[in-house]
Coordinates of C-alpha atoms and ligand atoms in Angstrom, one line a residue:
M1190 CA 17.9 -12.1 16.6
A1191 CA 14.6 -11.5 18.3
L1192 CA 15.5 -7.8 18.5
L1193 CA 15.9 -7.7 14.7
R1194 CA 12.2 -8.7 14.4
S1195 CA 11.4 -5.2 15.7
I1196 CA 10.9 -2.6 12.9
R1197 CA 12.0 0.0 15.5
V1198 CA 15.4 -1.6 16.0
R1199 CA 15.8 -2.3 12.3
L1200 CA 14.9 1.2 11.3
T1201 CA 17.3 2.6 13.9
L1202 CA 20.2 0.3 12.8
W1203 CA 19.7 1.4 9.2
F1204 CA 19.5 5.0 10.2
V1205 CA 22.7 4.8 12.3
F1206 CA 24.5 2.7 9.6
L1207 CA 23.7 5.3 6.9
L1208 CA 24.6 8.2 9.3
A1209 CA 28.0 6.5 10.1
I1210 CA 28.8 6.2 6.4
T1211 CA 27.7 9.8 5.7
L1212 CA 29.6 11.2 8.6
A1213 CA 32.7 9.1 7.7
I1214 CA 32.7 10.5 4.2
F1215 CA 32.1 14.0 5.5
C1216 CA 35.0 13.8 8.1
A1217 CA 37.4 12.3 5.5
A1218 CA 36.6 15.1 3.1
L1219 CA 37.0 17.7 5.8
Y1220 CA 40.4 16.2 6.9
L1221 CA 41.7 15.9 3.3
A1222 CA 40.6 19.4 2.4
L1223 CA 42.1 20.9 5.5
R1224 CA 45.4 19.0 5.0
H1225 CA 45.6 20.2 1.4
N1226 CA 44.9 23.8 2.4
L1227 CA 47.4 23.8 5.2
N1228 CA 50.1 22.2 3.0
S1229 CA 49.6 24.7 0.2
S1230 CA 49.6 27.7 2.5
L1231 CA 52.9 26.3 4.0
N1232 CA 54.2 26.0 0.5
D1233 CA 53.1 29.6 -0.2
S1234 CA 54.9 30.8 2.9
L1235 CA 58.1 29.0 1.8
E1236 CA 57.8 30.6 -1.7
S1237 CA 57.2 34.1 -0.3
R1238 CA 60.1 33.7 2.1
A1239 CA 62.4 32.5 -0.6
E1240 CA 61.3 35.5 -2.7
I1241 CA 61.9 38.0 0.0
V1242 CA 65.3 36.6 0.8
A1243 CA 66.2 36.4 -2.9
G1244 CA 65.1 40.1 -3.2
L1245 CA 67.3 41.1 -0.3
V1246 CA 70.4 39.4 -1.6
V1247 CA 71.9 41.7 -4.2
D1248 CA 75.3 40.2 -4.1
V1249 CA 75.9 36.7 -2.8
D1250 CA 79.5 37.5 -2.0
H1251 CA 78.3 40.2 0.5
V1252 CA 75.3 38.8 2.2
D1253 CA 74.2 41.2 4.8
V1254 CA 73.2 39.1 7.8
A1255 CA 71.4 42.0 9.5
E1256 CA 69.1 42.4 6.4
L1257 CA 68.4 38.7 6.2
T1258 CA 67.0 38.4 9.8
I1259 CA 64.1 40.7 8.8
P1260 CA 61.5 37.9 8.4
G1261 CA 61.8 37.6 12.2
D1262 CA 64.3 36.1 14.6
P1263 CA 64.7 32.6 13.6
V1264 CA 63.5 30.2 16.3
E1265 CA 65.8 27.3 16.1
G1266 CA 64.2 24.2 14.8
E1267 CA 61.2 26.1 13.4
E1268 CA 62.7 28.0 10.5
F1269 CA 66.0 28.8 8.8
V1270 CA 67.5 30.6 5.9
R1271 CA 70.6 29.5 4.0
V1272 CA 72.2 31.2 1.0
F1273 CA 74.6 29.6 -1.4
D1274 CA 76.8 31.4 -3.9
S1275 CA 76.9 30.6 -7.6
S1276 CA 79.5 27.8 -6.9
G1277 CA 77.2 26.2 -4.4
N1278 CA 79.2 27.3 -1.3
L1279 CA 77.2 28.1 1.8
V1280 CA 77.5 31.8 2.5
F1281 CA 74.8 32.3 5.0
D1282 CA 73.1 30.0 7.5
N1283 CA 71.0 30.9 10.5
S1284 CA 69.7 27.4 11.3
G1285 CA 71.9 27.2 14.4
E1286 CA 74.0 24.3 15.6
K1287 CA 71.3 22.0 17.0
F1288 CA 69.0 21.8 14.0
R1289 CA 71.3 22.2 11.1
P1290 CA 69.7 20.8 8.0
P1291 CA 71.7 18.2 6.0
D1292 CA 73.5 19.5 3.0
D1293 CA 71.6 18.8 -0.2
P1294 CA 74.0 19.5 -3.1
A1295 CA 71.6 18.1 -5.6
A1296 CA 68.9 20.6 -4.6
V1297 CA 71.4 23.5 -4.6
S1298 CA 72.8 22.7 -8.0
A1299 CA 69.2 22.3 -9.3
A1300 CA 68.5 25.7 -8.0
L1301 CA 71.6 27.1 -9.6
S1302 CA 70.4 25.8 -12.9
G1303 CA 67.0 27.6 -12.3
S1304 CA 64.7 25.0 -10.8
R1305 CA 63.1 24.8 -7.4
T1306 CA 63.1 21.8 -5.0
R1307 CA 60.9 21.1 -2.0
T1308 CA 62.0 18.5 0.6
N1309 CA 60.8 17.4 3.9
L1310 CA 63.4 17.3 6.6
D1311 CA 63.3 15.5 9.9
L1312 CA 65.6 17.3 12.3
G1313 CA 63.8 16.2 15.4
P1314 CA 61.1 18.7 14.6
E1315 CA 59.9 18.3 11.1
L1316 CA 60.5 21.1 8.6
R1317 CA 59.9 21.6 5.0
A1318 CA 62.6 23.2 2.9
L1319 CA 62.5 25.0 -0.4
T1320 CA 65.6 25.5 -2.5
A1321 CA 65.2 28.2 -5.1
P1322 CA 67.5 30.2 -7.4
I1323 CA 68.4 33.9 -6.8
H1324 CA 68.3 36.0 -9.8
A1325 CA 70.0 39.3 -10.6
N1326 CA 70.0 41.0 -13.9
G1327 CA 68.4 38.0 -15.5
Q1328 CA 71.1 35.7 -14.2
V1329 CA 71.2 33.1 -11.5
I1330 CA 73.7 34.4 -8.9
G1331 CA 73.1 31.9 -6.2
A1332 CA 70.6 29.8 -4.4
V1333 CA 68.5 30.2 -1.3
E1334 CA 67.2 27.5 1.0
V1335 CA 64.4 28.4 3.3
G1336 CA 62.9 26.0 5.9
L1337 CA 59.7 26.2 7.9
S1338 CA 58.4 24.0 10.6
T1339 CA 55.5 21.7 9.6
D1340 CA 54.4 21.6 13.3
D1341 CA 51.4 23.9 12.9
V1342 CA 50.1 21.8 10.0
H1343 CA 50.5 18.6 12.0
S1344 CA 49.1 19.9 15.2
T1345 CA 46.1 21.4 13.4
L1346 CA 45.4 18.1 11.7
R1347 CA 45.9 16.2 14.9
T1348 CA 43.4 18.4 16.7
L1349 CA 40.9 17.8 13.9
L1350 CA 41.5 14.1 14.2
I1351 CA 40.9 14.2 18.0
I1352 CA 37.7 16.2 17.5
I1353 CA 36.5 13.7 14.9
A1354 CA 37.5 10.8 17.1
V1355 CA 35.4 12.2 20.0
T1356 CA 32.4 13.6 18.1
Y1357 CA 32.0 10.7 15.6
P1358 CA 31.0 8.0 18.1
L1359 CA 29.2 10.6 20.2
A1360 CA 27.1 11.6 17.1
L1361 CA 26.3 8.0 16.4
V1362 CA 25.3 7.3 20.0
I1363 CA 23.0 10.4 20.0
A1364 CA 21.6 9.4 16.6
S1365 CA 20.9 5.9 17.8
G1366 CA 19.1 7.2 20.9
G1367 CA 17.2 9.7 18.8
G1368 CA 16.4 7.0 16.2
V1369 CA 15.1 4.6 18.8
F1370 CA 13.0 7.4 20.2
L1371 CA 11.6 8.7 16.9
A1372 CA 11.0 5.2 15.5
G1373 CA 9.2 4.3 18.8
R1374 CA 7.0 7.4 18.6
A1375 CA 6.2 6.7 14.9
L1376 CA 5.4 3.0 15.5
S1377 CA 3.7 3.1 18.9
P1378 CA 0.2 3.5 17.3
I1379 CA 0.9 0.2 15.5
D1380 CA 1.5 -1.6 18.7
G1381 CA -1.8 -0.1 20.0
L1382 CA -3.4 -1.2 16.8
T1383 CA -2.1 -4.8 17.2
R1384 CA -3.3 -5.0 20.8
T1385 CA -6.8 -3.8 19.9
A1386 CA -7.0 -5.9 16.8
R1387 CA -6.1 -9.0 18.9
R1388 CA -9.0 -8.3 21.2
I1389 CA -11.5 -8.3 18.3
S1390 CA -12.6 -11.8 17.7
A1391 CA -14.9 -13.3 15.0
A1392 CA -17.6 -13.5 17.6
D1393 CA -17.4 -9.8 18.4
L1394 CA -17.1 -8.0 15.1
S1395 CA -19.2 -5.1 16.3
R1396 CA -16.1 -3.7 18.0
R1397 CA -13.8 -1.3 16.1
L1398 CA -10.3 -0.1 16.6
D1399 CA -11.7 3.4 16.7
M1400 CA -8.3 4.9 17.3
R1401 CA -8.3 8.6 16.8
L1402 CA -5.2 8.9 14.8
P1403 CA -4.2 11.6 12.4
D1404 CA -4.6 11.1 8.7
D1405 CA -1.1 9.6 8.2
E1406 CA 0.0 6.1 7.1
V1407 CA -0.9 4.5 10.5
G1408 CA -4.1 6.4 10.8
R1409 CA -5.1 5.3 7.3
L1410 CA -4.2 1.7 8.2
A1411 CA -6.4 1.8 11.3
R1412 CA -9.3 3.2 9.4
T1413 CA -8.9 0.6 6.6
F1414 CA -8.9 -2.1 9.3
D1415 CA -12.1 -0.6 10.7
E1416 CA -13.7 -0.6 7.3
M1417 CA -12.7 -4.1 6.7
I1418 CA -14.1 -5.2 10.1
A1419 CA -17.3 -3.4 9.3
R1420 CA -17.5 -5.3 6.0
L1421 CA -16.8 -8.6 7.7
D1422 CA -19.3 -7.8 10.4
D1423 CA -21.9 -7.2 7.7
A1424 CA -21.0 -10.4 5.9
F1425 CA -21.1 -12.5 9.1
R1426 CA -24.4 -10.9 10.2
R1427 CA -26.0 -11.7 6.8
Q1428 CA -24.6 -15.2 6.9
R1429 CA -26.1 -15.8 10.3
Q1430 CA -29.4 -14.3 9.2
F1431 CA -29.3 -16.4 6.1
T1432 CA -28.7 -19.6 8.1
A1433 CA -31.4 -18.7 10.6
D1434 CA -33.9 -17.9 7.8
A1435 CA -33.0 -21.0 5.9
S1436 CA -33.5 -23.2 9.0
H1437 CA -36.8 -21.5 9.7
E1438 CA -38.0 -22.0 6.1
L1439 CA -37.1 -25.6 6.3
R1440 CA -38.7 -26.1 9.7
T1441 CA -42.1 -24.8 8.6
P1442 CA -42.8 -27.5 6.0
L1443 CA -41.3 -30.2 8.2
T1444 CA -43.5 -29.1 11.1
A1445 CA -46.5 -29.2 8.7
I1446 CA -45.6 -32.7 7.5
K1447 CA -45.0 -33.9 11.1
G1448 CA -48.4 -32.5 12.2
Q1449 CA -50.3 -34.0 9.4
T1450 CA -48.8 -37.4 9.6
E1451 CA -49.1 -37.6 13.4
V1452 CA -52.8 -36.7 13.2
A1453 CA -53.3 -39.3 10.4
L1454 CA -51.5 -42.0 12.4
Q1455 CA -53.6 -41.5 15.5
R1456 CA -56.3 -43.9 14.3
D1457 CA -57.3 -45.9 11.2
R1458 CA -58.6 -43.7 8.4
D1459 CA -60.2 -44.3 5.0
P1460 CA -58.1 -44.1 1.8
A1461 CA -59.5 -40.7 0.8
E1462 CA -58.1 -39.2 4.1
Y1463 CA -54.7 -40.8 3.6
R1464 CA -54.7 -39.5 0.0
S1465 CA -55.4 -36.0 1.2
V1466 CA -52.6 -36.2 3.8
L1467 CA -50.2 -37.5 1.2
R1468 CA -51.2 -34.7 -1.2
N1469 CA -50.4 -32.2 1.6
V1470 CA -47.1 -33.9 2.4
N1471 CA -46.3 -33.8 -1.3
T1472 CA -47.0 -30.1 -1.5
E1473 CA -44.7 -29.4 1.5
V1474 CA -42.0 -31.7 0.0
D1475 CA -42.3 -29.7 -3.3
R1476 CA -41.8 -26.5 -1.3
M1477 CA -38.7 -28.0 0.4
I1478 CA -37.3 -29.1 -2.9
R1479 CA -37.8 -25.7 -4.4
L1480 CA -36.2 -24.1 -1.3
V1481 CA -33.3 -26.4 -1.2
S1482 CA -32.5 -26.0 -4.9
S1483 CA -32.7 -22.3 -4.6
L1484 CA -30.4 -22.4 -1.6
L1485 CA -28.0 -24.6 -3.5
T1486 CA -28.1 -22.2 -6.5
L1487 CA -27.3 -19.2 -4.2
A1488 CA -24.6 -21.2 -2.2
R1489 CA -22.9 -22.1 -5.5
A1490 CA -23.2 -18.5 -6.7
D1491 CA -21.6 -17.3 -3.5
A1492 CA -18.7 -19.7 -4.0
H1493 CA -18.5 -18.6 -7.7
Q1494 CA -19.0 -22.3 -8.6
V1495 CA -21.6 -21.7 -11.3
P1496 CA -19.8 -21.6 -14.6
L1497 CA -21.7 -19.5 -17.2
A1498 CA -22.2 -21.4 -20.5
K1499 CA -22.4 -18.2 -22.5
E1500 CA -23.8 -18.3 -26.0
D1501 CA -25.4 -15.9 -28.5
I1502 CA -29.1 -15.7 -27.6
S1503 CA -32.0 -13.9 -29.2
L1504 CA -33.8 -12.2 -26.3
G1505 CA -37.1 -12.3 -28.1
A1506 CA -37.0 -16.1 -28.5
L1507 CA -36.0 -16.5 -24.8
V1508 CA -38.9 -14.3 -23.6
S1509 CA -41.4 -16.1 -25.8
D1510 CA -40.1 -19.4 -24.4
A1511 CA -40.5 -18.2 -20.8
A1512 CA -44.0 -16.9 -21.6
D1513 CA -45.0 -20.2 -23.1
Q1514 CA -44.0 -21.9 -19.8
V1515 CA -46.1 -19.7 -17.6
R1516 CA -49.0 -19.4 -20.1
S1517 CA -51.1 -22.2 -18.6
A1518 CA -50.8 -20.8 -15.1
A1519 CA -51.7 -17.3 -16.4
D1520 CA -54.7 -18.7 -18.4
N1521 CA -55.9 -20.6 -15.3
K1522 CA -55.9 -17.4 -13.4
G1523 CA -57.5 -15.4 -16.1
V1524 CA -54.4 -13.2 -16.6
S1525 CA -53.4 -12.2 -20.1
M1526 CA -49.8 -11.7 -21.4
R1527 CA -48.7 -9.2 -24.0
L1528 CA -45.3 -9.5 -25.5
R1529 CA -43.8 -6.3 -27.2
N1530 CA -41.0 -6.8 -29.6
G1531 CA -38.7 -3.7 -29.5
G1532 CA -36.5 -5.0 -32.2
E1533 CA -34.2 -7.9 -32.7
T1534 CA -31.9 -8.0 -29.6
R1535 CA -29.1 -10.4 -29.1
V1536 CA -27.1 -11.0 -26.0
T1537 CA -24.2 -13.3 -25.0
A1538 CA -25.6 -15.1 -22.0
D1539 CA -26.1 -18.5 -20.2
Q1540 CA -29.4 -19.5 -21.8
D1541 CA -30.7 -21.6 -18.8
L1542 CA -29.9 -18.9 -16.2
L1543 CA -31.4 -16.1 -18.3
L1544 CA -34.5 -18.2 -18.8
Q1545 CA -34.7 -18.8 -15.1
L1546 CA -34.5 -15.0 -14.5
I1547 CA -37.3 -14.2 -16.9
L1548 CA -39.4 -17.1 -15.6
N1549 CA -39.0 -16.0 -12.0
L1550 CA -40.2 -12.5 -13.0
L1551 CA -43.1 -13.8 -15.0
D1552 CA -44.1 -16.3 -12.2
N1553 CA -44.2 -13.4 -9.7
A1554 CA -46.1 -11.2 -12.1
V1555 CA -48.8 -14.0 -12.6
K1556 CA -48.9 -14.6 -8.9
H1557 CA -49.6 -11.0 -8.0
T1558 CA -51.8 -10.0 -10.9
P1559 CA -55.5 -10.4 -10.1
S1560 CA -57.8 -12.3 -12.5
G1561 CA -58.7 -10.2 -15.6
G1562 CA -55.5 -8.3 -15.3
S1563 CA -52.6 -8.4 -17.8
I1564 CA -48.8 -8.6 -17.9
D1565 CA -46.6 -6.7 -20.3
V1566 CA -43.2 -8.0 -21.3
S1567 CA -41.1 -6.0 -23.7
W1568 CA -37.5 -6.3 -24.9
S1569 CA -35.4 -3.8 -26.8
K1570 CA -31.9 -2.4 -27.0
A1571 CA -30.9 1.1 -26.2
D1572 CA -27.7 2.9 -25.2
G1573 CA -25.6 -0.2 -25.9
Q1574 CA -27.6 -2.3 -23.6
A1575 CA -30.3 -4.9 -23.9
K1576 CA -33.4 -4.3 -21.8
V1577 CA -36.2 -6.6 -20.7
V1578 CA -39.2 -5.0 -18.8
V1579 CA -41.9 -7.1 -17.1
S1580 CA -44.8 -5.1 -15.7
D1581 CA -48.0 -6.3 -14.2
E1582 CA -51.3 -5.0 -12.9
G1583 CA -50.9 -6.4 -9.4
P1584 CA -50.8 -4.3 -6.1
G1585 CA -47.1 -3.3 -6.8
I1586 CA -44.5 -3.3 -4.1
P1587 CA -44.9 -0.9 -1.2
T1588 CA -42.2 1.9 -1.6
E1589 CA -40.7 1.1 1.8
H1590 CA -40.0 -2.5 0.7
L1591 CA -38.5 -1.6 -2.6
P1592 CA -34.9 -1.3 -1.4
R1593 CA -34.9 -4.7 0.2
I1594 CA -37.0 -6.7 -2.3
F1595 CA -33.9 -8.4 -3.7
D1596 CA -32.6 -9.5 -0.3
R1597 CA -32.6 -13.2 0.5
F1598 CA -35.8 -14.5 2.2
Y1599 CA -37.3 -11.0 2.0
R1600 CA -41.0 -11.0 1.4
V1601 CA -43.5 -8.2 1.6
D1602 CA -46.2 -10.4 3.1
K1603 CA -44.7 -13.6 4.5
A1604 CA -47.9 -15.4 5.1
R1605 CA -49.4 -14.6 1.6
S1606 CA -46.1 -15.4 -0.1
R1607 CA -46.0 -18.8 1.6
E1608 CA -49.5 -19.6 0.5
G1609 CA -48.4 -18.9 -3.1
G1610 CA -45.5 -21.3 -2.6
G1611 CA -42.8 -18.5 -2.4
V1612 CA -39.7 -18.7 -0.2
G1613 CA -38.4 -15.2 -0.9
L1614 CA -35.3 -16.3 -2.8
G1615 CA -36.6 -15.9 -6.4
L1616 CA -35.6 -12.2 -6.7
S1617 CA -32.2 -12.8 -5.0
I1618 CA -31.5 -15.4 -7.7
C1619 CA -32.7 -13.0 -10.4
R1620 CA -30.3 -10.3 -9.1
W1621 CA -27.4 -12.8 -9.0
I1622 CA -28.1 -13.9 -12.6
A1623 CA -28.3 -10.3 -13.8
Q1624 CA -25.0 -9.4 -12.0
A1625 CA -23.2 -12.5 -13.1
H1626 CA -23.9 -11.4 -16.7
G1627 CA -22.5 -7.9 -15.9
G1628 CA -26.1 -6.5 -15.9
T1629 CA -28.5 -5.0 -13.4
I1630 CA -32.1 -5.6 -12.2
Q1631 CA -34.3 -2.9 -10.8
A1632 CA -37.9 -2.9 -9.3
D1633 CA -40.3 0.0 -9.6
N1634 CA -43.9 0.7 -9.2
A1635 CA -45.6 2.1 -12.2
P1636 CA -48.2 4.6 -10.9
G1637 CA -51.7 3.2 -11.0
Q1638 CA -50.3 -0.1 -12.3
G1639 CA -48.5 -2.9 -10.6
A1640 CA -44.8 -3.7 -10.3
T1641 CA -42.3 -3.2 -13.0
F1642 CA -39.0 -5.1 -13.1
T1643 CA -36.3 -3.9 -15.5
V1644 CA -33.3 -6.0 -16.5
H1645 CA -30.4 -4.4 -18.3
L1646 CA -27.8 -6.7 -19.9
P1647 CA -24.6 -5.8 -21.8
I1648 CA -25.1 -6.3 -25.5
N1649 CA -22.9 -8.4 -27.7
Ligands
LIG282 P1 -41.2 -15.3 -3.5 O1 -40.7 -16.6 -3.9 O2 -41.7 -15.2 -2.2 O3 -42.1 -14.7 -4.6 P2 -39.3 -13.4 -4.5 O4 -37.9 -13.2 -4.2 O5 -39.6 -13.8 -5.9 O6 -39.9 -14.4 -3.5 O7 -40.1 -12.1 -4.2 C1 -39.9 -11.4 -3.0 C2 -41.1 -10.6 -2.6 O8 -41.3 -9.6 -3.5 C3 -42.4 -11.4 -2.7 O9 -42.7 -12.0 -1.5 C4 -43.4 -10.3 -3.0 O10 -43.8 -9.7 -1.8 C5 -42.6 -9.3 -3.7 N1 -42.9 -9.3 -5.2 C6 -42.2 -9.9 -6.1 N2 -42.7 -9.8 -7.4 C7 -43.8 -9.0 -7.2 C8 -44.7 -8.4 -8.1 N3 -44.7 -8.6 -9.4 N4 -45.7 -7.7 -7.6 C9 -45.8 -7.4 -6.2 N5 -44.9 -7.9 -5.3 C10 -43.9 -8.7 -5.8

């Protein structure tokens, strides 16, 4: 049974089984066709002999023995000629004593009334006899019975059977060998693939099968494996990086809290000092809460656990709402905000998530725009899509950082971003929200201006 678990063995067995059936059908057809042909040529010979004899007999009362031996000297037991007169009396017989055929009056009388009869005789050797009428001047003047040995037919068929009996199993044995060999050759890369794949562990995803195989089924399988391992490697690496970054981000505020409280506890202090320490601790705890809730959002997003409560939303109303929420921060910083209505634009989206997306972008814009600068927010619909553009007058994003700006924990200037309370997850969350709605988000630098973030969302 263990053997049957090998594709090689199963393939070979199927192959041999089908070959056995095909060969059996072929051999049977060959045997039957040959038997049919040999029999009909024996029958033809009997007919022509009967015809020749009938042609030679002019008068059954004076059968010329010398004439009738023309077809060749009869070899006893292999052939014979017998002639009957119109009354059914035997007038000529060269069958010899030993292999005399039994009289068959029914066949003779049938021949005398014009019909032909074929019979098989077993005289020791087997013969086939044909009894046929002899005509002269349109009248039946007698009957002729010719016999021919069926030995040739039988021995030819016997030889064929022997050949089949020997070659049939031989062909199957050779085919099994060939099948095992060919299946082994075709499948051997799979064994190699299995061995190599077994050596690749989760801890070592940098390894590849890297089997230089031709572009066939197995080659494509190996390459697909390699692509899959590369994707896993990438995912694992990002996961590790994410965990490391998250731990680091959490440690920073904790270290700050620890430092502050330890210093404060070293001796008695006045209430103003305690208040200052508590304020700092409070700021760090706020940062941790922001970080942990962002992490939670992304973890849920990764696990596809955030159900989107989609509803019909006016983009203008949503943007105005977000702008109202950041207005006081913008006013404090001396940054003005301009909203440009590009026409009533409605989308089907999760209101809270979409608001969070716009808020993140506006927060960033306020953070990076210097005092006296302004922020532009516009919404419109074009090419079957809704579009929101947030541009500011800050320093923009250095071109080399643009491709990675949406990566988790990615910040252009870590220290400055931390000062501003950023953890580098805001844009990752923006990208997830846009993508969860079937949209896109893109960052650019408007020349001479600041950064421009463009969100495209499918329209209702
Ligand atoms: P953070 O919470 O640190 O702001 P984000 O994911 O929101 O994280 O942004 C990632 C980084 O992208 C920021 O650290 C900042 O360097 C850069 N960035 C985001 N928005 C702007 C902007 N409007 N102008 C310039 N840089 C920006």
